[in-house]
Amino acid sequence: MSERKVLNKYFPPDFDPELIPRRRGPKNSQQVVRLMAPFSMRCNTCGEYIYKGKKFNARKETVDGEDYYGIKIFRFYIKCTLCSAEITFKTDPKNTDYAAEHGASRNFEPWRDEEAGEEEDRLAKMEEEENNPMKALENRTTDSKREMDILDALQDIRARNARNERLGNSADLLAKMDMEEIENEEDLERKRLEEEDEKLIREVFSKIPSTSSTTDSPSETVTVKRKADAIEPSVHSLLSESSR
C-alpha cells in the first residue's frame, strides 16, 4: 500500500532509459475520452432522446483529409443509452459547434432556423434588387434613413454624456472649494485659540527683576504667578521668603 505513494523510485546504477522499448501505435489511433453530449439529439434506431450534457465514455479520432484552415477536425463515437447503437458526431470549427454525423439527428433548435431564415431573406432581397432597379433604390433610401437616425441618436447620447461629465466636474470643483474653505476656517479657529492661550499664559505668568541685596551678582529675573482676574496683588506679597 505504501509503495504506490512514494515520491522517489530506485534506479540502479546501470539503468539506461534508451534501452526501454517504445510502443509505436498507429498514426490515427482512437483514444478513450470522457465527454458530455454537446447538443441534444435523438437516436435514429430506437428514438431515445439524449439531452445535452449527458456524460459518455467516447472514442476520439482525427478525421483524415478534413481540416479548417489548418485546424484539425475530430470525430467522436458514443453509444445510445437505450439500444447501444453507435452514434458519431464531429467538431465544426467553422461555426464553433459540433455536427451530427451518423446514428442520431439533432433536435429542433429555433435559433438555427432563425439564422437560416435571415440568410434566405437576405438572398431573396439581393435577387429582387438585381431584377428590379426601383426596389434597389427604395432599399438604399431606407437604409440611408435608418443610418441617419442611428447617427442622430448616437449624437444625442454623446451630447448627454458630455453634459453629465461637465456637471460631474463642476460638482467635484464645488466640493473641493468647500473643503478648502472648511480647512481655512479650521486653521483660523486654531490660530485664534492659540493666540488666546498665549495671552492667558502671559496674563497668569510674568517675570520681574530680582532685588537682591548683593550688588556684585548679575541681574536676575523671578517668575511670578498671578491670579487670572482684574485685581492685581502687590509684587512682595507674591514673592517667597527667600526672594523677599
Short mmCIF file of C-alpha atoms in Angstrom, two decimals:
data_model
loop_
_atom_site.label_atom_id
_atom_site.label_comp_id
_atom_site.label_asym_id
_atom_site.label_seq_id
_atom_site.Cartn_x
_atom_site.Cartn_y
_atom_site.Cartn_z
CA MET A 1 0.00 0.00 0.00
CA SER A 2 2.83 2.40 0.81
CA GLU A 3 4.83 1.53 -2.29
CA ARG A 4 2.48 3.33 -4.62
CA LYS A 5 2.64 6.53 -2.56
CA VAL A 6 6.38 7.04 -2.58
CA LEU A 7 7.77 10.01 -4.47
CA ASN A 8 11.26 8.68 -5.20
CA LYS A 9 11.86 5.48 -7.12
CA TYR A 10 15.02 3.42 -7.02
CA PHE A 11 17.09 3.41 -10.19
CA PRO A 12 20.06 1.04 -10.36
CA PRO A 13 23.44 2.45 -11.41
CA ASP A 14 23.36 0.66 -14.75
CA PHE A 15 19.92 1.99 -15.68
CA ASP A 16 19.72 3.29 -19.27
CA PRO A 17 16.36 4.77 -20.37
CA GLU A 18 17.29 4.42 -24.04
CA LEU A 19 17.11 0.62 -23.69
CA ILE A 20 13.42 0.75 -22.80
CA PRO A 21 11.39 -0.37 -25.83
CA ARG A 22 8.97 2.29 -27.01
CA ARG A 23 5.47 1.36 -28.07
CA ARG A 24 4.66 2.58 -31.56
CA GLY A 25 0.95 2.65 -32.25
CA PRO A 26 -0.86 3.55 -35.45
CA LYS A 27 -0.79 7.16 -36.55
CA ASN A 28 -4.55 7.70 -36.29
CA SER A 29 -5.33 5.60 -33.24
CA GLN A 30 -8.52 6.09 -31.28
CA GLN A 31 -8.40 7.40 -27.73
CA VAL A 32 -10.93 6.80 -24.98
CA VAL A 33 -12.11 10.11 -23.53
CA ARG A 34 -14.80 11.22 -21.12
CA LEU A 35 -17.12 13.85 -22.56
CA MET A 36 -20.60 15.30 -22.36
CA ALA A 37 -23.06 15.41 -25.23
CA PRO A 38 -22.54 18.80 -26.92
CA PHE A 39 -26.16 19.06 -28.10
CA SER A 40 -29.48 17.35 -27.55
CA MET A 41 -30.14 14.58 -30.04
CA ARG A 42 -32.48 11.68 -30.81
CA CYS A 43 -31.33 8.20 -31.63
CA ASN A 44 -32.36 7.11 -35.14
CA THR A 45 -32.56 3.42 -34.11
CA CYS A 46 -34.81 3.47 -31.03
CA GLY A 47 -35.93 7.09 -30.83
CA GLU A 48 -34.35 7.68 -27.40
CA TYR A 49 -33.74 11.34 -26.56
CA ILE A 50 -30.24 12.19 -25.33
CA TYR A 51 -30.13 15.55 -23.63
CA LYS A 52 -27.25 17.99 -23.78
CA GLY A 53 -24.66 17.47 -21.07
CA LYS A 54 -25.10 13.71 -20.62
CA LYS A 55 -21.75 12.06 -19.92
CA PHE A 56 -20.32 9.30 -22.11
CA ASN A 57 -17.15 7.26 -22.41
CA ALA A 58 -16.38 8.07 -26.02
CA ARG A 59 -13.71 7.19 -28.58
CA LYS A 60 -11.95 10.08 -30.29
CA GLU A 61 -10.08 10.08 -33.58
CA THR A 62 -8.78 12.63 -36.06
CA VAL A 63 -10.71 12.91 -39.32
CA ASP A 64 -8.40 12.17 -42.26
CA GLY A 65 -8.40 14.59 -45.15
CA GLU A 66 -10.55 17.23 -43.44
CA ASP A 67 -9.44 20.43 -41.75
CA TYR A 68 -10.46 24.05 -41.48
CA TYR A 69 -7.59 26.44 -42.19
CA GLY A 70 -5.17 24.03 -40.59
CA ILE A 71 -7.42 23.24 -37.62
CA LYS A 72 -7.89 19.51 -37.12
CA ILE A 73 -11.39 18.04 -37.05
CA PHE A 74 -12.12 15.31 -34.52
CA ARG A 75 -14.75 12.57 -34.64
CA PHE A 76 -16.35 11.09 -31.51
CA TYR A 77 -18.09 7.73 -31.13
CA ILE A 78 -20.69 7.19 -28.40
CA LYS A 79 -23.42 4.62 -27.78
CA CYS A 80 -27.12 5.15 -27.24
CA THR A 81 -28.13 4.78 -23.60
CA LEU A 82 -31.10 2.57 -24.51
CA CYS A 83 -30.19 0.43 -27.52
CA SER A 84 -26.38 0.83 -27.50
CA ALA A 85 -26.42 1.87 -31.16
CA GLU A 86 -23.31 3.71 -32.29
CA ILE A 87 -23.64 7.49 -32.70
CA THR A 88 -20.97 9.66 -34.24
CA PHE A 89 -20.51 13.42 -34.38
CA LYS A 90 -17.55 15.63 -35.20
CA THR A 91 -16.31 19.11 -34.50
CA ASP A 92 -17.30 22.06 -36.69
CA PRO A 93 -14.67 24.79 -36.23
CA LYS A 94 -16.23 26.92 -38.97
CA ASN A 95 -19.35 27.51 -36.85
CA THR A 96 -17.62 26.84 -33.48
CA ASP A 97 -20.02 23.97 -32.89
CA TYR A 98 -20.49 20.21 -33.37
CA ALA A 99 -22.18 18.46 -36.28
CA ALA A 100 -24.19 15.23 -36.00
CA GLU A 101 -22.82 12.69 -38.47
CA HIS A 102 -24.36 9.23 -38.03
CA GLY A 103 -26.81 7.35 -35.80
CA ALA A 104 -28.68 10.36 -34.38
CA SER A 105 -30.38 13.52 -35.50
CA ARG A 106 -30.08 16.85 -33.79
CA ASN A 107 -33.18 18.14 -32.04
CA PHE A 108 -35.03 21.23 -33.18
CA GLU A 109 -33.21 24.45 -32.24
CA PRO A 110 -35.18 27.62 -33.02
CA TRP A 111 -32.17 29.98 -33.21
CA ARG A 112 -30.68 27.88 -36.01
CA ASP A 113 -33.87 28.14 -38.04
CA GLU A 114 -33.92 31.86 -37.35
CA GLU A 115 -30.40 32.25 -38.73
CA ALA A 116 -31.31 30.18 -41.77
CA GLY A 117 -34.43 32.32 -42.34
CA GLU A 118 -32.39 35.51 -42.13
CA GLU A 119 -29.95 34.16 -44.68
CA GLU A 120 -32.80 33.23 -47.03
CA ASP A 121 -34.37 36.70 -46.67
CA ARG A 122 -31.04 38.34 -47.45
CA LEU A 123 -30.55 36.22 -50.58
CA ALA A 124 -34.12 36.91 -51.73
CA LYS A 125 -33.61 40.63 -51.19
CA MET A 126 -30.42 40.64 -53.23
CA GLU A 127 -32.11 38.73 -56.06
CA GLU A 128 -35.04 41.14 -56.04
CA GLU A 129 -32.73 44.16 -56.19
CA GLU A 130 -30.91 42.69 -59.18
CA ASN A 131 -34.18 42.25 -61.12
CA ASN A 132 -35.90 45.49 -60.01
CA PRO A 133 -33.79 48.72 -60.01
CA MET A 134 -36.58 50.76 -58.35
CA LYS A 135 -36.73 48.31 -55.45
CA ALA A 136 -32.98 48.60 -55.04
CA LEU A 137 -33.30 52.40 -54.90
CA GLU A 138 -36.04 52.18 -52.31
CA ASN A 139 -33.96 49.80 -50.18
CA ARG A 140 -30.93 52.10 -50.38
CA THR A 141 -33.09 55.08 -49.36
CA THR A 142 -34.49 53.16 -46.40
CA ASP A 143 -31.02 52.08 -45.33
CA SER A 144 -29.73 55.66 -45.58
CA LYS A 145 -32.61 56.93 -43.46
CA ARG A 146 -32.00 54.25 -40.87
CA GLU A 147 -28.30 55.16 -40.74
CA MET A 148 -29.14 58.84 -40.29
CA ASP A 149 -31.49 58.02 -37.42
CA ILE A 150 -28.81 55.91 -35.78
CA LEU A 151 -26.24 58.70 -36.14
CA ASP A 152 -28.67 61.26 -34.66
CA ALA A 153 -29.38 59.01 -31.69
CA LEU A 154 -25.64 58.44 -31.21
CA GLN A 155 -25.00 62.20 -31.32
CA ASP A 156 -27.69 62.78 -28.68
CA ILE A 157 -26.12 60.16 -26.44
CA ARG A 158 -22.68 61.75 -26.82
CA ALA A 159 -24.04 65.22 -26.02
CA ARG A 160 -25.86 63.87 -22.95
CA ASN A 161 -22.71 62.13 -21.74
CA ALA A 162 -20.64 65.29 -22.24
CA ARG A 163 -23.18 67.36 -20.31
CA ASN A 164 -23.21 64.85 -17.48
CA GLU A 165 -19.42 64.87 -17.42
CA ARG A 166 -19.34 68.68 -17.19
CA LEU A 167 -21.87 68.63 -14.38
CA GLY A 168 -19.84 65.99 -12.57
CA ASN A 169 -16.65 68.06 -12.91
CA SER A 170 -18.47 71.16 -11.64
CA ALA A 171 -19.79 69.25 -8.65
CA ASP A 172 -16.29 67.98 -7.87
CA LEU A 173 -14.86 71.52 -8.13
CA LEU A 174 -17.52 72.90 -5.79
CA ALA A 175 -16.91 70.13 -3.31
CA LYS A 176 -13.16 70.84 -3.44
CA MET A 177 -13.74 74.56 -2.86
CA ASP A 178 -16.00 73.80 0.09
CA MET A 179 -13.34 71.55 1.60
CA GLU A 180 -10.71 74.28 1.18
CA GLU A 181 -12.99 76.83 2.85
CA ILE A 182 -13.61 74.46 5.74
CA GLU A 183 -9.88 73.88 6.11
CA ASN A 184 -9.19 77.63 6.09
CA GLU A 185 -11.85 78.21 8.73
CA GLU A 186 -10.36 75.43 10.87
CA ASP A 187 -6.87 76.97 10.56
CA LEU A 188 -8.17 80.41 11.56
CA GLU A 189 -10.03 78.98 14.53
CA ARG A 190 -6.94 77.03 15.63
CA LYS A 191 -4.77 80.14 15.33
CA ARG A 192 -7.25 82.21 17.32
CA LEU A 193 -7.33 79.61 20.09
CA GLU A 194 -3.53 79.52 20.21
CA GLU A 195 -3.38 83.30 20.49
CA GLU A 196 -5.90 83.24 23.33
CA ASP A 197 -3.83 80.60 25.13
CA GLU A 198 -0.67 82.67 24.74
CA LYS A 199 -2.45 85.75 26.03
CA LEU A 200 -3.77 83.82 29.04
CA ILE A 201 -0.29 82.47 29.79
CA ARG A 202 1.15 85.99 29.64
CA GLU A 203 -1.56 87.21 31.99
CA VAL A 204 -1.00 84.40 34.52
CA PHE A 205 2.82 84.25 34.45
CA SER A 206 5.14 87.27 34.42
CA LYS A 207 8.83 87.91 35.10
CA ILE A 208 10.14 90.77 37.27
CA PRO A 209 13.75 91.75 38.05
CA SER A 210 15.09 90.34 41.32
CA THR A 211 16.03 92.86 44.07
CA SER A 212 18.98 91.02 45.57
CA SER A 213 21.00 92.50 48.47
CA THR A 214 24.31 91.63 46.81
CA THR A 215 25.44 94.24 44.36
CA ASP A 216 28.10 92.18 42.57
CA SER A 217 25.66 89.47 41.46
CA PRO A 218 24.19 89.85 37.96
CA SER A 219 20.63 90.95 37.50
CA GLU A 220 18.20 88.06 37.64
CA THR A 221 14.51 87.68 36.84
CA VAL A 222 11.97 85.97 39.01
CA THR A 223 8.86 84.25 37.59
CA VAL A 224 5.77 85.38 39.42
CA LYS A 225 2.41 83.60 39.18
CA ARG A 226 -0.52 85.95 39.16
CA LYS A 227 -4.20 85.39 39.51
CA ALA A 228 -6.31 85.44 36.39
CA ASP A 229 -8.52 88.33 37.47
CA ALA A 230 -8.66 92.12 37.23
CA ILE A 231 -7.31 92.77 40.75
CA GLU A 232 -3.52 92.62 40.70
CA PRO A 233 -1.83 91.92 44.08
CA SER A 234 1.40 93.51 45.17
CA VAL A 235 4.66 92.03 43.99
CA HIS A 236 6.13 91.47 47.51
CA SER A 237 3.09 89.50 48.58
CA LEU A 238 3.64 87.07 45.70
CA LEU A 239 7.34 86.50 46.29
CA SER A 240 8.70 83.76 48.51
CA GLU A 241 10.53 84.42 51.75
CA SER A 242 13.98 83.93 50.22
CA SER A 243 13.17 86.22 47.30
CA ARG A 244 11.91 88.93 49.60
#
